[in-house]
Amino acid sequence: MANLFDPSEAQKTSPWTGPPVALLWDQSLVWGLVLVEALEAMAVPYRLVTAPHIRAQGLKKHRVLMVPGGWASHKARALGADGLEQVRTFVQNGGGYVGFCGGAGLALAEASSLNLVPIHRKGLTQRLPNASGEVWIEGNPEHPLWKDLPPRIPVSIWWPSQFASDNGLGVEAVARYRGYGEDFWVADLCAADVTRCGARWQDWEKSYGINLNPALLDGQAAILCCRVGKGMAVLSYPHLELPDGWGRRLLANILNSLQNSCDPKAVEPSESLPAPPAPGTPFFCSAEHGSTSRTPLETLDEDGHDGIVPAPSVPALRALQEALEEAQSLIAFGERHLLWRWRRPWLLQWQRGIRGLEYGFLLVCLRFVVFHCGREKLQARASAPWDDLSQSLLEQTRLFCREARKLLLYEKVASHQGPVNKLQPVNAQVDALRETLFGRGMSHTGLSQHIFDTLDALVYCTLVRRRLGDAAPGNFWMERRAKPPAHRRA
């Protein structure tokens, strides 16, 4: 890959001249941090917006809305019917929408989604369901978004869905999948190694019970754009925001094109919109999936992103540090038992049949929050929302990590007795712990949803505070072994 193009060329982007883009934070976690890092590295100004901001017509000052990866169902839950309608109106009135992975899925024609683009997801049995790593995409040379790019470029995907087709009203395929790189995996198999050994994919598929042949991706649409009323939506399953490959060069093309062509009219007020949450509303986590209870992020002051999130307190940082130690211990436990390894500084590679994404994201998000809170001038007195959120997260993390160790050991034992599927019944012990920690579906619920809802608010507050300081753009969350400095006290 590196020998075909000058790597420095891949990172060149045009200077940004438009207004700040809006970045929907809800339910983004590490994928949101990836996008923040990209925008800062590209010198593209941005403003974090949350579901309550959008419901209160917070998109009026923007031309482009960006939605990072993460579960589309959780993003739709956060936005609610009014938030989804506000986004639709924004785009139809001339706004631009850019969605990556789950953010792309949110815009498709599915139940409880935005229905911006008249395309569905491909069915599980028709797609490659567990693909990750480096792929090559071939652009449409006639499309303006592919300006000044090589015919094929390397990017990366991380367990995406697939578009059912690219044949819809106003829909154009910007790029298609064309081959894969050395770091491309299907399930727990490195595709390049399987190919070099001359193994037959159908034999592996018979053993695994799922599609594994990378040929299922070849020629399929990877990036779509669609005219939506007066606006435009660009949906990408490849993560163009990551620094590997030429993704950011293509992302710069997309953003510059949208900011030049999109100019939404003001969204008219609606009597059905809920009132902003009152300052001082208690912080608590939502209950079960689909509950109408407000998440911690929803209870934050509507204007908190504009600079009124206070500095954290000494007790809050201590609680966060303890939670981080719990998460670090859990990850070390999995490494000792050969259950996972670090594939990227921000991402685990885990054994088939167990979960890994949630465990790794817990550590990465906590590390980010502790690292930057440790650089704050801390308050000695109580500091809302930090104290409630941090103490709640510590209690949740302690319970989660204790039960997760049990689950991982039970899953390891079960794997020696036969194939283990993370969504299929295994035995009474495994099934009960899985339901408690993650719920019954792939999209996490249970205790993990409580934890990630709380982390969602803490990472958001950390980003708001970080932007008040003098942090330099760069891989600010990448250092896996970095320790926070001794904190300063007011």
Coordinates of N, CA and C in Angstrom, one line a residue, residues 184-345:
F184 N -6.8 -7.2 6.5 CA -8.2 -7.4 6.4 C -8.6 -8.7 7.0
W185 N -9.6 -8.7 7.9 CA -10.0 -9.9 8.6 C -11.5 -10.2 8.4
V186 N -11.8 -11.5 8.3 CA -13.2 -11.9 8.4 C -13.3 -12.8 9.6
A187 N -14.2 -12.4 10.5 CA -14.3 -13.1 11.9 C -12.9 -13.0 12.5
D188 N -12.3 -14.1 12.8 CA -11.0 -14.1 13.4 C -9.9 -14.7 12.4
L189 N -10.2 -14.6 11.1 CA -9.3 -15.1 10.1 C -8.7 -13.9 9.3
C190 N -7.4 -13.9 9.2 CA -6.7 -13.0 8.3 C -6.9 -13.4 6.9
A191 N -7.6 -12.6 6.1 CA -8.0 -13.1 4.7 C -6.7 -13.4 3.9
A192 N -5.7 -12.5 4.0 CA -4.5 -12.7 3.2 C -3.8 -14.1 3.5
D193 N -3.8 -14.4 4.8 CA -3.2 -15.7 5.2 C -4.0 -16.9 4.6
V194 N -5.3 -16.8 4.7 CA -6.1 -17.9 4.2 C -5.9 -18.1 2.7
T195 N -5.9 -17.0 2.0 CA -5.7 -17.0 0.5 C -4.3 -17.6 0.2
R196 N -3.3 -17.2 0.9 CA -1.9 -17.7 0.6 C -1.8 -19.2 0.9
C197 N -2.5 -19.7 1.8 CA -2.5 -21.1 2.1 C -3.3 -21.9 1.2
G198 N -4.0 -21.3 0.3 CA -4.8 -22.1 -0.7 C -6.1 -22.7 -0.1
A199 N -6.5 -22.2 1.1 CA -7.7 -22.8 1.7 C -8.9 -22.3 0.9
R200 N -10.0 -23.1 1.0 CA -11.2 -22.8 0.3 C -12.2 -22.1 1.3
W201 N -12.7 -21.0 0.9 CA -13.6 -20.2 1.8 C -14.8 -21.0 2.1
Q202 N -15.3 -21.8 1.2 CA -16.6 -22.6 1.5 C -16.4 -23.6 2.6
D203 N -15.1 -24.1 2.7 CA -14.9 -25.0 3.8 C -14.9 -24.3 5.2
W204 N -14.3 -23.1 5.2 CA -14.4 -22.3 6.4 C -15.8 -21.9 6.7
E205 N -16.6 -21.5 5.7 CA -17.9 -21.1 5.9 C -18.8 -22.2 6.5
K206 N -18.5 -23.4 6.1 CA -19.3 -24.5 6.6 C -19.0 -24.7 8.1
S207 N -17.7 -24.5 8.4 CA -17.4 -24.6 9.9 C -17.9 -23.5 10.7
Y208 N -17.8 -22.3 10.2 CA -18.2 -21.1 11.0 C -19.7 -20.8 10.9
G209 N -20.4 -21.3 9.9 CA -21.8 -21.0 9.8 C -22.2 -19.6 9.3
I210 N -21.2 -18.8 8.8 CA -21.5 -17.5 8.3 C -20.7 -17.3 7.0
N211 N -21.1 -16.2 6.3 CA -20.3 -15.9 5.1 C -19.0 -15.3 5.5
L212 N -17.9 -15.8 4.8 CA -16.6 -15.4 5.0 C -15.8 -14.9 3.8
N213 N -16.3 -15.3 2.6 CA -15.5 -15.0 1.4 C -15.5 -13.5 1.1
P214 N -14.3 -12.9 1.1 CA -14.2 -11.4 0.8 C -14.8 -11.0 -0.5
A215 N -15.0 -12.0 -1.4 CA -15.5 -11.7 -2.8 C -16.9 -11.2 -2.7
L216 N -17.6 -11.4 -1.5 CA -18.9 -10.8 -1.4 C -18.9 -9.3 -1.3
L217 N -17.8 -8.7 -1.0 CA -17.7 -7.3 -1.0 C -17.4 -6.7 -2.4
D218 N -16.7 -7.4 -3.2 CA -16.1 -6.9 -4.4 C -17.2 -6.4 -5.4
G219 N -17.0 -5.1 -5.7 CA -18.0 -4.5 -6.6 C -19.2 -3.9 -6.0
Q220 N -19.3 -4.1 -4.7 CA -20.5 -3.5 -3.9 C -20.2 -2.1 -3.6
A221 N -21.3 -1.3 -3.5 CA -21.2 0.1 -3.2 C -20.6 0.3 -1.8
A222 N -19.6 1.1 -1.6 CA -19.0 1.4 -0.3 C -19.4 2.8 0.2
I223 N -19.6 3.7 -0.8 CA -19.9 5.1 -0.5 C -21.0 5.5 -1.4
L224 N -22.1 6.1 -0.9 CA -23.2 6.6 -1.7 C -23.4 8.1 -1.4
C225 N -23.9 8.8 -2.4 CA -24.4 10.1 -2.1 C -25.8 10.2 -2.7
C226 N -26.6 11.0 -2.2 CA -28.0 11.1 -2.6 C -28.6 12.5 -2.4
R227 N -29.2 13.0 -3.4 CA -29.9 14.3 -3.3 C -31.1 14.1 -2.5
V228 N -31.3 14.9 -1.4 CA -32.4 14.8 -0.5 C -33.1 16.2 -0.5
G229 N -34.2 16.3 -1.2 CA -34.8 17.7 -1.4 C -33.8 18.6 -1.9
K230 N -33.5 19.7 -1.2 CA -32.5 20.7 -1.6 C -31.1 20.4 -1.1
G231 N -31.0 19.3 -0.2 CA -29.8 19.0 0.4 C -29.1 17.7 -0.2
M232 N -28.1 17.3 0.5 CA -27.3 16.1 0.0 C -26.9 15.3 1.2
A233 N -27.0 13.9 1.1 CA -26.5 13.0 2.1 C -25.4 12.2 1.5
V234 N -24.3 12.0 2.2 CA -23.1 11.2 1.8 C -23.0 10.1 2.8
L235 N -23.1 8.9 2.5 CA -23.0 7.8 3.4 C -21.8 6.9 3.1
S236 N -21.0 6.6 4.1 CA -19.8 5.9 3.9 C -19.6 4.8 4.9
Y237 N -19.6 3.5 4.5 CA -19.3 2.5 5.4 C -17.8 2.4 5.8
P238 N -16.9 2.7 4.8 CA -15.5 2.9 5.2 C -15.3 4.1 6.1
H239 N -14.4 4.0 7.1 CA -14.2 5.1 8.0 C -13.1 6.1 7.4
L240 N -13.6 7.0 6.7 CA -12.7 8.0 6.0 C -12.0 8.9 7.0
E241 N -12.5 9.0 8.2 CA -12.0 9.9 9.2 C -10.7 9.4 9.8
L242 N -10.4 8.1 9.6 CA -9.2 7.5 10.2 C -7.9 8.0 9.4
P243 N -6.8 8.0 10.1 CA -5.6 8.6 9.4 C -4.9 7.6 8.5
D244 N -5.3 6.4 8.5 CA -4.7 5.4 7.5 C -5.3 5.6 6.1
G245 N -4.4 5.4 5.1 CA -4.9 5.5 3.8 C -5.2 6.9 3.3
W246 N -6.1 6.9 2.3 CA -6.4 8.2 1.7 C -7.8 8.7 2.1
G247 N -8.3 8.1 3.2 CA -9.7 8.5 3.6 C -9.9 9.9 3.8
R248 N -9.0 10.6 4.5 CA -9.1 12.0 4.9 C -9.1 12.9 3.7
R249 N -8.3 12.5 2.7 CA -8.3 13.3 1.4 C -9.7 13.3 0.8
L250 N -10.3 12.1 0.7 CA -11.7 12.0 0.2 C -12.6 12.7 1.1
L251 N -12.5 12.6 2.4 CA -13.4 13.3 3.3 C -13.3 14.8 3.1
A252 N -12.1 15.3 2.9 CA -12.0 16.8 2.6 C -12.7 17.2 1.3
N253 N -12.7 16.3 0.3 CA -13.4 16.6 -0.9 C -14.9 16.7 -0.6
I254 N -15.4 15.7 0.2 CA -16.8 15.6 0.6 C -17.2 16.9 1.3
L255 N -16.5 17.3 2.3 CA -16.9 18.4 3.1 C -16.8 19.7 2.3
N256 N -15.8 19.9 1.5 CA -15.7 21.1 0.7 C -16.8 21.2 -0.3
S257 N -17.2 20.1 -0.9 CA -18.3 20.1 -1.8 C -19.6 20.4 -1.1
L258 N -19.8 19.9 0.0 CA -21.1 20.1 0.7 C -21.2 21.6 1.2
Q259 N -20.1 22.1 1.8 CA -20.1 23.4 2.3 C -20.3 24.5 1.2
N260 N -19.9 24.1 0.0 CA -20.0 25.0 -1.2 C -21.4 24.9 -1.8
S261 N -22.1 23.7 -1.7 CA -23.3 23.5 -2.3 C -24.5 23.6 -1.4
C262 N -24.3 23.4 -0.1 CA -25.4 23.3 0.8 C -25.6 24.6 1.6
D263 N -26.8 25.1 1.7 CA -27.1 26.3 2.4 C -28.6 26.2 2.9
P264 N -28.8 25.5 4.0 CA -30.1 25.2 4.5 C -30.8 26.5 4.9
K265 N -32.1 26.5 4.7 CA -33.0 27.6 5.3 C -33.2 27.3 6.7
A266 N -33.5 28.3 7.5 CA -33.7 28.2 8.9 C -34.9 27.2 9.1
V267 N -34.7 26.3 10.1 CA -35.8 25.4 10.4 C -36.8 26.1 11.2
E268 N -38.1 26.0 10.7 CA -39.1 26.7 11.4 C -39.5 26.1 12.7
P269 N -39.7 26.9 13.8 CA -40.1 26.3 15.1 C -41.3 25.4 15.0
S270 N -41.4 24.4 15.8 CA -42.5 23.5 15.8 C -43.1 23.5 17.3
E271 N -44.4 23.6 17.4 CA -45.0 23.5 18.7 C -44.8 22.2 19.4
S272 N -44.5 21.1 18.6 CA -44.4 19.8 19.2 C -43.0 19.6 19.8
L273 N -42.1 20.5 19.6 CA -40.7 20.3 20.2 C -40.8 20.4 21.7
P274 N -40.0 19.5 22.4 CA -40.0 19.5 23.8 C -39.2 20.7 24.3
A275 N -39.5 21.2 25.5 CA -38.7 22.3 26.1 C -37.3 21.8 26.5
P276 N -36.3 22.6 26.5 CA -35.0 22.3 26.9 C -35.0 21.8 28.4
P277 N -34.1 20.8 28.7 CA -34.1 20.4 30.1 C -33.7 21.6 31.0
A278 N -34.3 21.6 32.2 CA -34.0 22.7 33.1 C -32.7 22.5 33.8
P279 N -31.9 23.6 34.0 CA -30.6 23.4 34.7 C -30.8 22.8 36.1
G280 N -29.9 21.9 36.4 CA -30.0 21.3 37.7 C -30.8 20.0 37.7
T281 N -31.3 19.6 36.6 CA -32.0 18.3 36.5 C -31.1 17.2 37.0
P282 N -31.6 16.3 37.8 CA -30.7 15.2 38.3 C -30.2 14.3 37.1
F283 N -29.0 13.8 37.3 CA -28.4 13.0 36.3 C -28.7 11.5 36.6
F284 N -29.2 10.8 35.6 CA -29.4 9.3 35.8 C -29.4 8.7 34.5
C285 N -29.2 7.3 34.5 CA -29.1 6.6 33.2 C -30.5 6.1 32.8
S286 N -30.7 5.9 31.5 CA -31.9 5.3 31.0 C -32.0 3.9 31.5
A287 N -33.2 3.4 31.5 CA -33.4 2.0 32.0 C -33.2 1.1 30.8
E288 N -34.2 0.3 30.4 CA -34.0 -0.7 29.4 C -34.0 0.0 28.0
H289 N -33.6 -0.7 27.0 CA -33.5 -0.2 25.6 C -34.9 0.2 25.2
G290 N -35.0 1.4 24.7 CA -36.3 1.9 24.3 C -37.0 2.7 25.4
S291 N -36.4 2.8 26.5 CA -37.1 3.5 27.6 C -37.1 5.0 27.3
T292 N -38.1 5.7 27.9 CA -38.2 7.1 27.7 C -37.4 7.9 28.7
S293 N -36.7 7.2 29.7 CA -35.9 7.9 30.6 C -34.8 8.6 29.9
R294 N -34.5 9.8 30.4 CA -33.4 10.6 29.8 C -32.1 10.1 30.2
T295 N -31.2 10.1 29.3 CA -29.8 9.7 29.6 C -29.0 10.8 30.2
P296 N -27.9 10.5 30.8 CA -27.1 11.6 31.4 C -26.8 12.7 30.4
L297 N -26.5 12.4 29.2 CA -26.2 13.4 28.2 C -27.4 14.3 27.9
E298 N -28.5 13.7 27.9 CA -29.8 14.5 27.7 C -30.0 15.5 28.8
T299 N -29.6 15.2 30.0 CA -29.9 16.1 31.2 C -28.9 17.2 31.3
L300 N -27.9 17.2 30.5 CA -26.9 18.4 30.6 C -27.6 19.7 30.1
D301 N -27.2 20.8 30.7 CA -27.7 22.1 30.3 C -27.6 22.3 28.8
E302 N -28.6 22.8 28.2 CA -28.7 23.0 26.7 C -27.5 23.8 26.2
D303 N -26.9 24.7 27.0 CA -25.8 25.5 26.5 C -24.5 25.1 27.0
G304 N -24.4 23.8 27.6 CA -23.2 23.4 28.2 C -22.0 23.3 27.1
H305 N -22.4 23.1 25.9 CA -21.3 22.9 24.9 C -20.7 24.3 24.5
D306 N -21.4 25.4 25.0 CA -20.9 26.7 24.6 C -19.9 27.2 25.7
G307 N -19.5 26.4 26.7 CA -18.5 26.8 27.6 C -18.8 26.9 29.0
I308 N -20.0 26.4 29.5 CA -20.3 26.5 30.9 C -20.2 25.2 31.6
V309 N -19.6 24.2 31.0 CA -19.3 23.0 31.8 C -18.1 23.3 32.7
P310 N -18.3 23.2 34.0 CA -17.2 23.7 35.0 C -16.1 22.7 35.0
A311 N -15.0 23.0 35.6 CA -13.9 22.1 35.8 C -14.3 21.0 36.7
P312 N -13.8 19.8 36.6 CA -14.1 18.7 37.5 C -13.5 18.9 38.8
S313 N -14.0 18.1 39.8 CA -13.6 18.2 41.2 C -12.5 17.2 41.5
V314 N -11.8 17.4 42.6 CA -10.8 16.4 43.0 C -11.5 15.0 43.2
P315 N -12.6 14.9 44.0 CA -13.3 13.6 44.1 C -13.7 13.0 42.8
A316 N -14.1 13.8 41.9 CA -14.6 13.3 40.6 C -13.4 12.6 39.9
L317 N -12.2 13.3 39.9 CA -11.1 12.7 39.2 C -10.7 11.4 39.9
R318 N -10.7 11.4 41.2 CA -10.3 10.2 41.9 C -11.2 9.0 41.6
A319 N -12.5 9.3 41.5 CA -13.5 8.2 41.1 C -13.2 7.7 39.7
L320 N -12.9 8.7 38.8 CA -12.6 8.3 37.4 C -11.3 7.5 37.3
Q321 N -10.3 7.9 38.1 CA -9.1 7.1 38.1 C -9.3 5.7 38.6
E322 N -10.1 5.5 39.6 CA -10.4 4.2 40.1 C -11.2 3.4 39.1
A323 N -12.1 4.0 38.3 CA -12.8 3.3 37.3 C -11.8 2.9 36.2
L324 N -10.9 3.8 35.8 CA -9.9 3.4 34.8 C -9.0 2.2 35.3
E325 N -8.6 2.2 36.5 CA -7.9 1.0 37.0 C -8.7 -0.2 36.9
E326 N -10.0 -0.2 37.2 CA -10.8 -1.4 37.0 C -10.8 -1.8 35.6
A327 N -11.0 -0.9 34.6 CA -11.0 -1.3 33.2 C -9.6 -1.8 32.8
Q328 N -8.5 -1.2 33.2 CA -7.2 -1.7 32.9 C -7.0 -3.1 33.4
S329 N -7.5 -3.4 34.6 CA -7.3 -4.7 35.1 C -8.1 -5.7 34.3
L330 N -9.3 -5.3 33.9 CA -10.1 -6.2 33.1 C -9.4 -6.6 31.7
I331 N -8.9 -5.5 31.1 CA -8.2 -5.8 29.8 C -6.9 -6.6 30.0
A332 N -6.2 -6.4 31.1 CA -5.0 -7.2 31.4 C -5.5 -8.7 31.6
F333 N -6.6 -8.9 32.3 CA -7.1 -10.2 32.5 C -7.4 -10.9 31.2
G334 N -8.0 -10.2 30.3 CA -8.3 -10.9 29.0 C -7.0 -11.2 28.2
E335 N -6.0 -10.3 28.3 CA -4.7 -10.5 27.7 C -4.0 -11.8 28.3
R336 N -4.1 -11.9 29.6 CA -3.4 -13.1 30.2 C -4.1 -14.4 29.8
H337 N -5.4 -14.3 29.5 CA -6.1 -15.5 29.1 C -6.1 -15.7 27.6
L338 N -5.4 -14.9 26.9 CA -5.3 -15.0 25.4 C -6.6 -14.8 24.7
L339 N -7.4 -13.9 25.3 CA -8.8 -13.7 24.7 C -8.7 -12.5 23.7
W340 N -7.8 -11.6 23.8 CA -7.7 -10.5 22.9 C -6.3 -9.9 22.9
R341 N -6.1 -9.1 21.9 CA -4.8 -8.3 21.8 C -5.2 -6.9 21.3
W342 N -4.3 -6.0 21.3 CA -4.5 -4.7 20.8 C -4.2 -4.7 19.3
R343 N -5.2 -4.4 18.5 CA -5.0 -4.4 17.0 C -4.7 -3.0 16.6
R344 N -5.3 -2.0 17.2 CA -4.9 -0.6 17.1 C -4.8 0.0 18.5
P345 N -4.2 1.2 18.6 CA -4.1 1.7 20.0 C -5.5 2.0 20.6

